[in-house]
Amino acid sequence: MLGFIISRLISMVLTIWAISLVAFAIIQLPPGDYLTTYVATLSASGDRVDPRVIEALREQYGLGQPFIVQYWKWVSGIVTAGDFGQSFEWGRPVTELIWGRLGNSILLEGLAVIVMWFVALPIGVYAAVNKYSLGDYLATIFGFLGLAIPNFLFALVLMYLGYAWFGVVMGGLFSPQFEGAHWSFARVLDFLSNAWAPVLVLATAGTAQLIRVMRANLLDELRKPYVTTARAKGLPEWRVILKYPVRVALNPLVSTIGWLLPTLVSSSVIVSVVMNLPTAGPMLLRSLTTQDMYLAGTLILLLGVLTVIGTLISDLILAWIDPRIRYGGE
Amino acid sequence: MATDTMILKETQRKDRATGRESQWKMIWRRFRQHRLALVSLWIVIGFYLIAIFAEFLAPYAPSHYNSRYTYAAPQGIHLFDTDEQGNWGFRPFVYGYTTEIDQAAMRRTFVLDPDVKHRVQFFIETEPYRLAGFIPMQHRLFGVAEPRAPFYVLGADRLGRDLLSRLIHGTRISLSIGLVGVVLSLFFGVLIGGFSGFYGGWFDSIVQRTIEFIRSLPTIPLWLGLAAAMPRDWGALQTYFAITIILSVVGWTELARVVRGRFLALRTEDFVVAAQLDGASDYRVIMRHMVPSFMSHIIAAATLAIPGMILAETALSFLGLGLQAPIVSWGTLLQEAQNIRTLASAPWLLLPGVVVVIVILAMNFLGDGLRDAADPYGR
């Protein structure tokens, strides 16, 4: 087990390094840099900019230097001092800006995962046990709809219905009075009263897929002879199903986290933009359009790292509950 | 005649029994059993026809506007009406509008006026245009006869542009972007996946690690970053192709995986080994013996990849980083629906979303059906 964990950790570090390279390359791609965008906005609004000031700023941030030098500066800052660089637009260190936002992202995605599992498992089991029943067909239809409705569209429809029927403008995660408050029971309640909508949107697509996977896995298991044996020995039906087939069918389901997480992180970005949530998503979009490169790069990097860590955890859980994975393979 | 068909049926039955039916015939027969996939195939074909004949089918050009009818409500089309003598018949028409001032919102709203009827005519003559960019034409499928009469079957947007026309034109962009993106992904996927599956070794492991890496990344942040890198002053065509390339950055991985898997599975098959022992070149072995046997799998995988591309384009354009304003796609249309208050007064702006869902569903069913039919020898 230890060897398995170590090899997984090494590959994770390599992946994170690759992500940092990609993230930095992406933010370097646009022609020009933040200062050119900045100058353009200033001149668009009629202001004059002293070219010497710009030159000094460029010098200070090392914007004219070759890619590898800038990359090295950035990465060594992160590794040695936890310094992700300076946000040009906010004029503050990136670290001051992102943690709250990323925390909200993780919170939302975590809640979505929990909801997904709690909803998908019983439905998947039910659909497999009662194959071709009305409930099974309903689950299938739901599954396909969940797959086909883009999450931002779902968010829009939800907001529209909330506004048209109840006159409520959904959006945000906290009511104004709780915005900057410390966590308390009242704030948690307020959070939940706001967060249910985005969590619902985020969970839908994943739930649909989990139901399909769970149903297929369990159907495979239910055909096996040991189920018949258990039934023949007179076990009550619910024990026949829950005792072994469901547990075995769960294993492949855990590994789905690996591809569930990237999609979840993706959709949380776009849903947050639509519903105006204070997560990493809208901040990323804004920083990309203004070429606030260190902020954008850090967000891309950390969203990627989040995904990789989540996948690692799911791998470890999988290896823990299913020894065949640990010792098999290679 | 009757005997002819009987003989034909007889030979068909024999073909089937002796395994002489061609592979594609078997696939088609298998595919037809999948009802949902068959229906979806027709839906998809229908949408592609709409995309091809967009100019002819749409009552107006996408940029045609009428500022007198901003956010006009959908008129719908009424197909049957009585004429002067009171006889029922097929006489399609739409109702005109009367405006009312909404005191609360301080703006005009349009209410259908049952007293005013505008006849809808088929093959109506309009200003000349070029169908699909090169066939000069002067007629559109339908429209209202009076040039000043409003004609908004599905409503109007904030500039008084016809949503139906824009939807039809958007279909062309959105569907073709999926297709072009998949063709690009297919090219890279088949090339890279084929190499890594056929030759294996270090190249294979590098490719596999790369694919794993790309698939472990959240796609939207990646796409957003790449899309934000597009210069703002690029023209429509450049942006269009840039978007397809951006989508293919992730898209090729899935197809490469499928191709590699098929190559690995086939490499040890007897007929491939036989061809190699016969001294056939690698190129010939691949093109002549391997590709035909997994062509159907690739087509299925490609079909399943299209909806993802369409969704991605829609999402990117919706966020404002994909296609830009003068280009009409489902994503740019949905961008109009971003503001919740606008949406509350003009819910028909969400209609492009309905179309997206229909097309995505149909393509998924079609792809599922193709995948099931791709291996007609199994089961």
XYZ file of C-alpha atoms in Angstrom:
709
model
C 0.000 0.000 0.000
C 2.811 2.357 0.920
C 4.566 1.798 -2.380
C 1.335 2.441 -4.183
C 0.803 5.716 -2.346
C 4.373 6.849 -3.022
C 4.211 6.110 -6.740
C 0.887 7.909 -6.971
C 2.308 10.898 -5.106
C 5.284 11.129 -7.439
C 3.088 11.053 -10.511
C 0.878 13.681 -8.896
C 3.814 16.027 -8.361
C 4.810 15.565 -12.000
C 1.266 16.260 -13.132
C 1.092 19.411 -11.037
C 4.361 20.581 -12.523
C 2.979 19.985 -16.013
C -0.175 21.880 -15.094
C 1.871 24.839 -13.896
C 3.715 24.860 -17.210
C 0.477 24.720 -19.192
C -1.168 27.378 -17.020
C 1.753 29.720 -17.484
C 1.946 29.062 -21.211
C -1.756 29.852 -21.563
C -1.527 33.176 -19.804
C 1.491 34.063 -21.924
C -0.382 33.300 -25.149
C -2.332 36.508 -25.728
C -0.481 39.124 -27.718
C 0.619 41.949 -25.481
C 0.369 41.865 -21.712
C -1.625 43.442 -18.950
C 0.094 46.781 -19.428
C -0.877 47.049 -23.090
C -4.495 46.240 -22.160
C -4.245 48.750 -19.349
C -2.886 51.453 -21.634
C -5.577 50.658 -24.190
C -8.367 51.082 -21.620
C -6.840 54.298 -20.350
C -6.511 55.803 -23.820
C -10.008 54.613 -24.682
C -11.336 56.681 -21.795
C -9.240 59.625 -22.936
C -6.480 59.515 -20.334
C -2.863 60.145 -21.168
C -0.255 57.678 -20.025
C 3.353 58.514 -19.493
C 5.356 55.912 -21.442
C 8.124 56.101 -18.824
C 5.724 54.986 -16.081
C 4.671 52.038 -18.203
C 8.296 51.167 -18.894
C 9.070 51.236 -15.189
C 6.096 49.008 -14.424
C 7.135 46.582 -17.139
C 10.604 46.454 -15.647
C 9.230 45.866 -12.165
C 7.116 42.885 -13.181
C 9.701 41.521 -15.571
C 7.151 41.480 -18.384
C 9.608 41.823 -21.243
C 11.753 38.857 -20.256
C 11.818 35.487 -21.996
C 9.193 32.880 -21.139
C 11.439 30.576 -19.161
C 12.768 33.371 -16.935
C 9.287 34.627 -16.125
C 8.090 31.090 -15.507
C 11.000 30.387 -13.196
C 10.354 33.565 -11.238
C 6.714 32.640 -10.791
C 7.207 29.001 -9.857
C 10.147 29.565 -7.518
C 8.083 32.244 -5.784
C 5.242 29.774 -5.297
C 7.419 26.949 -4.042
C 9.695 28.926 -1.727
C 7.410 31.637 -0.383
C 3.884 30.618 -1.386
C 3.881 33.804 -3.426
C 1.711 33.492 -6.513
C 2.614 36.919 -7.797
C 0.773 40.194 -7.911
C -2.653 40.842 -9.348
C -2.298 43.840 -11.644
C -5.930 44.743 -11.637
C -6.478 44.597 -7.892
C -3.009 45.804 -7.012
C -2.770 43.160 -4.319
C -0.964 39.825 -3.958
C -2.867 36.995 -5.635
C -2.868 34.958 -2.414
C -4.961 37.591 -0.650
C -7.622 37.377 -3.314
C -8.082 33.757 -4.138
C -8.408 31.676 -0.991
C -11.895 32.781 -0.062
C -13.041 32.237 -3.611
C -11.379 28.858 -3.933
C -12.840 27.871 -0.568
C -16.316 28.613 -1.873
C -15.559 26.608 -5.009
C -14.421 23.599 -2.995
C -17.421 23.895 -0.694
C -19.872 23.955 -3.600
C -18.195 21.118 -5.462
C -17.934 19.020 -2.323
C -21.614 19.531 -1.562
C -22.441 18.646 -5.165
C -20.479 15.385 -4.896
C -22.286 14.445 -1.682
C -25.688 15.230 -3.174
C -24.797 13.293 -6.311
C -23.929 10.146 -4.409
C -26.880 10.332 -2.074
C -29.297 10.773 -4.932
C -27.674 8.543 -7.531
C -27.003 5.448 -5.426
C -30.549 4.611 -4.333
C -31.952 5.467 -7.752
C -29.284 3.413 -9.513
C -29.929 0.430 -7.238
C -33.663 0.764 -7.702
C -33.335 1.017 -11.497
C -31.139 -2.074 -11.659
C -33.290 -4.182 -9.351
C -36.500 -3.176 -11.060
C -35.151 -3.357 -14.586
C -37.535 -2.078 -17.271
C -40.042 -0.863 -14.701
C -41.622 2.568 -14.876
C -39.095 3.875 -12.367
C -36.227 2.489 -14.436
C -37.476 4.273 -17.533
C -37.940 7.484 -15.589
C -34.375 7.172 -14.305
C -33.135 6.582 -17.844
C -35.004 9.601 -19.174
C -33.665 11.705 -16.329
C -30.197 10.405 -17.100
C -30.373 11.452 -20.725
C -31.819 14.846 -19.894
C -29.118 15.440 -17.309
C -26.581 14.616 -19.976
C -28.080 16.828 -22.654
C -29.002 19.970 -20.719
C -25.978 22.248 -20.534
C -25.567 23.209 -16.889
C -25.532 26.932 -17.602
C -28.851 26.553 -19.377
C -30.263 24.690 -16.394
C -29.015 27.459 -14.131
C -30.654 30.060 -16.365
C -33.965 28.213 -16.398
C -33.873 27.822 -12.624
C -33.184 31.525 -12.179
C -35.900 32.413 -14.642
C -38.459 30.228 -12.868
C -37.432 31.619 -9.491
C -37.874 35.145 -10.796
C -41.054 34.556 -12.777
C -42.873 32.509 -10.141
C -41.558 33.805 -6.836
C -39.987 37.106 -7.797
C -36.717 35.950 -6.273
C -33.452 36.944 -7.875
C -31.223 33.956 -7.303
C -27.521 34.402 -7.272
C -24.717 34.834 -4.829
C -24.021 32.543 -1.934
C -24.780 34.834 0.977
C -27.319 37.493 1.777
C -25.731 40.940 2.102
C -25.787 40.969 5.908
C -23.815 37.714 6.055
C -21.345 38.600 3.310
C -18.360 39.351 5.503
C -19.574 37.754 8.726
C -17.853 34.895 10.507
C -19.317 31.446 10.270
C -22.221 31.010 12.633
C -25.350 28.903 12.668
C -27.355 31.702 11.076
C -24.752 32.121 8.359
C -24.782 28.399 7.580
C -28.559 28.530 7.231
C -28.261 31.566 4.996
C -25.611 29.814 2.931
C -27.776 26.743 2.496
C -30.785 28.825 1.509
C -28.684 30.339 -1.290
C -26.489 27.411 -2.228
C -29.133 24.794 -2.913
C -29.739 26.099 -6.436
C -26.129 25.976 -7.705
C -25.541 22.665 -5.913
C -28.624 21.249 -7.585
C -27.427 22.455 -10.984
C -23.929 21.099 -10.437
C -25.137 17.754 -9.171
C -27.602 17.034 -11.954
C -25.272 16.029 -14.777
C -23.082 13.942 -12.492
C -26.082 12.290 -10.863
C -27.370 11.281 -14.262
C -24.083 9.620 -15.150
C -23.643 7.978 -11.760
C -27.110 6.453 -12.041
C -26.199 4.966 -15.406
C -22.908 3.571 -14.128
C -24.427 2.215 -10.929
C -27.277 0.583 -12.803
C -24.947 -1.061 -15.309
C -22.522 -2.270 -12.616
C -25.248 -3.702 -10.444
C -26.948 -5.399 -13.388
C -23.676 -7.177 -14.132
C -23.375 -8.277 -10.515
C -26.966 -9.419 -10.146
C -26.485 -11.959 -12.917
C -23.736 -13.748 -11.027
C -24.322 -17.149 -9.425
C -23.562 -16.061 -5.880
C -26.657 -13.898 -5.920
C -28.762 -16.896 -6.837
C -27.054 -18.872 -4.086
C -27.819 -16.186 -1.532
C -31.415 -16.091 -2.647
C -31.640 -19.893 -2.579
C -30.410 -19.898 1.007
C -33.436 -17.829 1.876
C -31.882 -14.464 2.643
C -34.365 -11.620 2.607
C -34.297 -9.841 -0.756
C -32.909 -6.549 0.556
C -29.982 -8.372 2.148
C -29.340 -10.360 -1.007
C -28.935 -7.099 -2.864
C -27.243 -4.885 -0.313
C -24.868 -7.362 1.257
C -22.644 -8.122 -1.732
C -23.786 -7.016 -5.211
C -24.182 -3.369 -4.248
C -20.852 -3.306 -2.465
C -19.039 -4.853 -5.382
C -20.807 -2.544 -7.819
C -19.686 0.428 -5.774
C -16.000 -0.109 -6.556
C -16.005 0.968 -10.194
C -18.237 3.821 -9.126
C -15.534 5.232 -6.869
C -13.157 5.356 -9.805
C -15.642 7.516 -11.710
C -14.610 10.375 -9.410
C -11.503 10.624 -11.575
C -13.458 11.926 -14.538
C -16.312 13.361 -12.544
C -14.121 15.943 -10.848
C -12.739 17.673 -13.962
C -16.278 18.073 -15.322
C -17.515 19.242 -11.953
C -14.810 21.883 -11.662
C -15.530 22.954 -15.242
C -19.239 23.299 -14.703
C -18.785 25.101 -11.416
C -16.834 27.771 -13.283
C -19.571 28.398 -15.789
C -22.481 28.015 -13.364
C -20.812 30.488 -11.023
C -20.603 33.018 -13.822
C -24.290 32.598 -14.639
C -25.468 32.673 -11.032
C -22.945 35.284 -9.988
C -21.408 33.203 -7.206
C -18.324 34.402 -5.329
C -16.236 31.418 -6.431
C -13.118 31.102 -8.536
C -15.105 30.982 -11.796
C -16.127 34.614 -12.338
C -12.742 35.775 -11.060
C -11.013 33.573 -13.626
C -13.185 34.878 -16.442
C -12.548 38.476 -15.452
C -8.816 38.002 -15.033
C -8.577 36.295 -18.415
C -10.344 39.119 -20.215
C -8.217 41.792 -18.566
C -5.008 39.762 -18.975
C -4.389 39.868 -15.248
C -1.886 37.110 -15.911
C -0.714 35.994 -12.470
C -4.237 35.871 -11.102
C -5.499 33.938 -14.139
C -2.516 31.592 -14.117
C -2.861 30.904 -10.409
C -6.546 30.141 -10.751
C -6.002 27.775 -13.678
C -3.159 26.142 -11.772
C -5.087 25.715 -8.544
C -8.264 24.487 -10.232
C -6.098 21.891 -11.966
C -4.341 20.966 -8.731
C -7.686 20.628 -6.968
C -8.797 18.189 -9.603
C -5.604 16.186 -9.414
C -5.749 15.958 -5.612
C -9.389 14.909 -5.773
C -8.503 12.203 -8.258
C -5.643 11.050 -6.052
C -7.956 10.760 -3.060
C -10.416 8.720 -5.106
C -7.590 6.454 -6.273
C -6.438 5.917 -2.707
C -9.957 5.188 -1.494
C -10.363 2.759 -4.349
C -7.107 0.977 -3.522
C -8.134 0.877 0.114
C -11.542 -0.708 -0.433
C -10.499 -2.982 -3.279
C -7.150 -4.773 -2.795
C -7.249 -6.162 -6.343
C -6.356 -2.725 -7.661
C -3.351 -2.297 -5.418
C -1.707 -5.595 -6.221
C -2.989 -6.116 -9.726
C -2.025 -4.069 -12.715
C 1.657 -3.764 -13.517
C -42.680 -8.439 -60.291
C -43.866 -10.482 -57.360
C -41.523 -13.309 -58.209
C -38.694 -10.839 -58.589
C -39.081 -9.573 -55.042
C -39.476 -13.121 -53.840
C -36.232 -14.127 -55.464
C -34.577 -11.028 -54.100
C -35.816 -11.796 -50.598
C -34.670 -15.374 -51.003
C -31.134 -14.340 -51.926
C -31.059 -11.826 -49.099
C -32.035 -14.527 -46.671
C -29.363 -16.773 -48.088
C -26.778 -14.028 -47.844
C -27.605 -13.592 -44.233
C -27.550 -17.280 -43.535
C -24.229 -17.872 -45.224
C -22.634 -14.700 -43.926
C -22.294 -13.118 -47.343
C -24.096 -9.935 -46.390
C -21.653 -7.055 -46.498
C -20.471 -5.564 -43.226
C -22.164 -2.232 -43.817
C -25.450 -3.960 -44.560
C -25.216 -5.855 -41.296
C -24.441 -2.659 -39.438
C -27.417 -0.935 -41.022
C -29.714 -3.819 -40.157
C -28.471 -3.794 -36.594
C -28.816 -0.038 -36.399
C -32.403 -0.070 -37.606
C -33.462 -2.202 -34.663
C -32.563 0.696 -32.393
C -35.758 2.727 -32.810
C -34.622 5.741 -30.858
C -31.368 5.915 -32.805
C -33.260 5.725 -36.087
C -35.577 8.576 -35.119
C -32.556 10.536 -33.911
C -30.831 9.965 -37.235
C -33.733 11.661 -39.009
C -33.748 14.520 -36.520
C -30.029 15.057 -36.997
C -30.350 14.895 -40.788
C -33.208 17.391 -40.556
C -31.091 19.829 -38.569
C -28.200 19.527 -40.993
C -30.595 20.221 -43.874
C -31.745 23.333 -42.008
C -28.100 24.312 -41.642
C -27.438 23.861 -45.354
C -30.536 25.707 -46.574
C -30.535 28.307 -43.799
C -30.946 31.349 -46.065
C -33.870 29.811 -47.881
C -35.670 28.571 -44.767
C -35.227 31.659 -42.623
C -37.751 34.428 -43.282
C -35.098 37.135 -42.806
C -31.356 37.624 -42.854
C -29.870 37.232 -39.349
C -28.940 40.906 -39.144
C -32.311 42.151 -40.389
C -33.836 44.298 -37.656
C -36.829 46.484 -37.041
C -36.500 48.799 -34.090
C -40.271 49.226 -33.873
C -40.623 45.679 -32.619
C -38.013 45.212 -29.902
C -38.814 42.209 -27.725
C -41.984 41.511 -29.664
C -43.688 38.400 -28.345
C -43.864 35.244 -30.493
C -46.717 35.305 -32.980
C -46.863 31.617 -33.710
C -48.363 30.545 -37.017
C -52.020 29.796 -37.490
C -52.495 27.380 -40.328
C -56.216 27.369 -41.005
C -58.554 30.254 -41.532
C -61.860 31.074 -43.164
C -61.894 33.137 -46.344
C -64.426 35.870 -47.253
C -67.129 33.320 -47.977
C -66.557 31.656 -44.619
C -64.993 28.467 -45.993
C -62.302 26.715 -44.002
C -59.050 26.101 -45.699
C -55.290 26.047 -45.426
C -54.527 29.755 -45.217
C -51.627 30.334 -42.855
C -51.534 33.717 -41.157
C -50.126 35.525 -38.150
C -51.805 38.098 -35.942
C -50.537 41.639 -35.838
C -49.490 43.473 -32.681
C -50.928 46.205 -30.559
C -48.608 47.894 -28.125
C -49.399 48.454 -24.494
C -47.379 50.438 -22.026
C -46.386 48.405 -19.012
C -46.580 51.004 -16.235
C -44.564 48.992 -13.732
C -41.663 48.229 -16.027
C -41.931 51.503 -17.972
C -41.677 49.862 -21.324
C -43.743 48.774 -24.278
C -45.126 45.289 -24.449
C -46.564 43.692 -27.525
C -49.918 41.975 -27.404
C -51.281 39.929 -30.270
C -54.176 41.644 -31.962
C -56.765 39.141 -33.254
C -58.304 41.779 -35.504
C -55.223 42.185 -37.671
C -54.181 39.221 -39.744
C -51.127 39.049 -41.963
C -51.155 36.316 -44.586
C -48.151 34.024 -44.694
C -47.086 33.175 -48.215
C -44.840 30.404 -49.417
C -41.957 30.883 -51.839
C -42.186 34.583 -51.327
C -39.985 36.858 -53.381
C -37.363 38.779 -51.421
C -34.197 40.716 -52.020
C -31.635 38.538 -53.819
C -29.234 36.467 -51.735
C -26.859 33.561 -52.236
C -27.848 30.178 -50.870
C -24.956 28.565 -48.982
C -22.810 31.427 -50.228
C -22.881 30.723 -53.944
C -26.296 29.835 -55.426
C -28.054 33.092 -56.324
C -31.708 33.039 -55.281
C -34.633 35.417 -54.954
C -37.187 33.438 -52.967
C -37.518 32.332 -49.395
C -39.633 29.489 -48.104
C -42.139 31.678 -46.336
C -42.804 35.211 -45.188
C -45.507 37.823 -44.963
C -46.615 39.589 -48.111
C -46.803 43.165 -46.807
C -43.229 44.374 -46.463
C -43.927 46.453 -43.343
C -45.905 43.834 -41.481
C -44.210 42.264 -38.465
C -43.359 38.589 -38.793
C -41.910 37.125 -35.611
C -42.977 33.515 -35.331
C -40.736 32.913 -32.315
C -40.525 36.501 -31.122
C -37.922 39.228 -31.459
C -34.797 40.151 -29.534
C -33.653 43.487 -28.139
C -33.032 44.973 -31.598
C -36.214 43.634 -33.110
C -34.453 40.847 -34.972
C -36.421 37.720 -35.797
C -35.461 34.922 -33.394
C -36.546 32.171 -35.777
C -34.313 33.460 -38.559
C -31.385 33.846 -36.200
C -31.966 30.394 -34.786
C -31.914 28.906 -38.270
C -28.740 30.744 -39.183
C -27.203 29.856 -35.831
C -27.889 26.205 -36.563
C -25.484 26.405 -39.460
C -22.635 27.790 -37.333
C -23.199 25.613 -34.289
C -23.631 22.352 -36.182
C -20.751 22.973 -38.538
C -18.420 23.938 -35.709
C -19.144 20.569 -34.123
C -18.443 18.853 -37.415
C -15.251 20.738 -38.232
C -14.028 20.287 -34.669
C -14.608 16.556 -34.840
C -12.913 16.265 -38.212
C -9.865 18.040 -36.787
C -9.907 15.888 -33.642
C -10.361 12.819 -35.782
C -7.353 13.723 -37.877
C -5.084 14.118 -34.853
C -6.733 11.292 -32.958
C -6.361 8.761 -35.753
C -2.831 9.861 -36.550
C -1.513 9.883 -32.997
C -3.665 7.058 -31.681
C -2.849 4.953 -34.724
C 0.882 5.462 -34.336
C 0.879 4.743 -30.648
C -1.313 1.674 -31.026
C 0.508 0.217 -34.007
C 4.095 0.784 -32.966
C 3.742 0.920 -29.176
C 6.971 1.441 -27.250
C 8.131 4.757 -25.834
C 5.995 6.788 -28.212
C 2.935 4.965 -26.944
C 3.716 5.647 -23.310
C 4.374 9.339 -23.955
C 1.087 9.637 -25.808
C -0.759 7.775 -23.080
C 0.660 10.015 -20.345
C -0.222 13.098 -22.397
C -3.775 11.900 -22.878
C -4.155 11.111 -19.188
C -2.803 14.524 -18.359
C -5.159 16.399 -20.672
C -8.126 14.399 -19.472
C -7.319 15.125 -15.843
C -7.598 18.869 -16.453
C -10.877 20.698 -16.010
C -11.740 21.639 -19.581
C -13.593 24.920 -19.148
C -10.703 26.794 -17.475
C -8.380 25.402 -20.142
C -10.666 26.425 -22.994
C -11.329 29.789 -21.428
C -7.617 30.439 -21.176
C -7.012 29.446 -24.776
C -10.033 31.363 -26.045
C -8.976 34.477 -24.151
C -5.696 34.282 -26.041
C -7.446 34.960 -29.345
C -6.725 38.475 -30.498
C -9.828 40.646 -30.385
C -9.330 41.979 -33.893
C -9.553 38.600 -35.577
C -12.228 38.270 -38.216
C -15.195 35.939 -38.100
C -13.561 33.149 -40.061
C -10.355 33.247 -38.048
C -12.221 33.096 -34.732
C -14.337 30.280 -36.070
C -11.356 28.115 -36.923
C -9.501 29.112 -33.780
C -12.458 27.851 -31.736
C -12.498 24.530 -33.579
C -8.791 24.130 -32.900
C -9.276 24.973 -29.228
C -12.024 22.378 -28.969
C -9.837 19.792 -30.668
C -7.079 20.299 -28.099
C -9.157 18.185 -25.760
C -11.266 16.423 -28.380
C -8.526 14.370 -29.990
C -7.710 12.480 -26.800
C -10.922 10.459 -26.698
C -10.686 9.520 -30.366
C -7.015 8.641 -30.054
C -7.907 6.344 -27.173
C -10.526 4.547 -29.251
C -8.237 4.199 -32.262
C -5.349 2.965 -30.149
C -7.580 0.443 -28.435
C -8.764 -0.937 -31.776
C -5.205 -1.107 -33.096
C -4.046 -2.989 -30.024
C -6.940 -5.396 -30.314
C -6.365 -6.019 -34.017
C -2.594 -6.178 -34.039
C -2.557 -9.810 -33.012
C -5.529 -10.883 -35.136
C -4.787 -13.674 -37.580
C -5.641 -11.725 -40.699
C -3.284 -8.918 -39.752
C -0.435 -11.300 -38.973
C -1.153 -13.080 -42.257
C -0.960 -9.835 -44.191
C 2.315 -8.958 -42.492
C 3.768 -12.369 -43.268
C 2.728 -11.860 -46.871
C 5.148 -8.975 -46.898
C 2.570 -6.190 -47.054
C 3.920 -2.794 -46.078
C 2.797 -1.198 -42.825
C 0.821 1.330 -44.794
C -1.009 -1.385 -46.687
C -1.672 -3.439 -43.574
C -3.167 -0.421 -41.856
C -5.168 1.040 -44.710
C -6.295 -2.135 -46.394
C -6.758 -4.569 -43.543
C -7.096 -2.772 -40.239
C -8.895 0.487 -40.940
C -11.884 -1.074 -42.713
C -12.481 -3.360 -39.775
C -12.729 -0.584 -37.241
C -14.067 2.209 -39.416
C -17.522 1.772 -37.915
C -16.153 2.142 -34.383
C -14.454 5.374 -35.330
C -17.602 6.740 -36.913
C -19.527 5.930 -33.748
C -16.902 7.541 -31.523
C -16.805 10.628 -33.740
C -20.583 10.952 -33.645
C -20.507 10.755 -29.874
C -17.850 13.482 -29.811
C -19.908 16.015 -31.794
C -22.425 16.903 -29.059
C -19.593 17.652 -26.639
C -18.100 20.038 -29.176
C -21.418 21.786 -29.737
C -21.956 22.136 -26.003
C -18.451 23.507 -25.565
C -18.885 26.095 -28.304
C -22.228 27.109 -26.832
C -20.705 27.461 -23.377
C -17.701 29.449 -24.603
C -19.771 31.809 -26.733
C -22.240 32.167 -23.892
C -19.414 33.335 -21.641
C -18.362 35.807 -24.303
C -15.021 34.185 -25.070
C -16.117 32.109 -28.039
C -17.649 33.408 -31.222
C -18.312 37.125 -31.203
C -21.362 39.209 -31.914
C -21.868 39.431 -35.682
C -21.563 35.662 -35.929
C -24.810 33.971 -34.998
C -24.532 30.686 -33.143
C -26.682 29.090 -30.461
C -24.143 30.241 -27.912
C -24.187 33.883 -28.999
C -27.990 33.738 -29.094
C -28.104 32.468 -25.540
C -25.813 35.287 -24.516
C -28.811 37.549 -25.045
C -30.619 35.526 -22.408
C -27.995 36.105 -19.747
C -29.780 38.891 -17.923
C -32.487 37.493 -15.692
C -34.707 40.556 -15.933
C -34.570 40.530 -19.711
C -35.395 36.865 -19.576
C -38.403 37.500 -17.363
C -39.926 39.825 -19.953
C -38.786 37.843 -22.988
C -38.606 34.161 -22.018
C -38.579 33.099 -25.668
C -34.918 34.069 -25.750
C -34.292 30.695 -24.074
C -35.573 28.845 -27.159
C -32.057 28.339 -28.589
C -31.391 26.347 -25.423
C -34.306 24.041 -26.206
C -32.877 23.457 -29.662
C -29.473 22.701 -28.147
C -31.001 20.094 -25.853
C -32.916 18.439 -28.702
C -29.874 18.236 -30.946
C -27.573 17.004 -28.166
C -30.056 14.318 -27.169
C -30.569 13.197 -30.760
C -26.832 13.025 -31.403
C -26.251 11.048 -28.227
C -28.921 8.513 -29.149
C -27.590 8.334 -32.689
C -24.068 7.772 -31.396
C -25.257 5.115 -28.943
C -27.086 3.329 -31.732
C -24.055 3.494 -34.005
C -21.808 2.188 -31.250
C -24.099 -0.742 -30.619
C -24.287 -1.464 -34.344
C -20.577 -0.901 -34.968
C -19.702 -4.490 -34.228
C -22.418 -6.490 -35.980
C -20.593 -9.785 -35.490
C -20.783 -9.595 -31.714
C -23.567 -11.226 -29.694
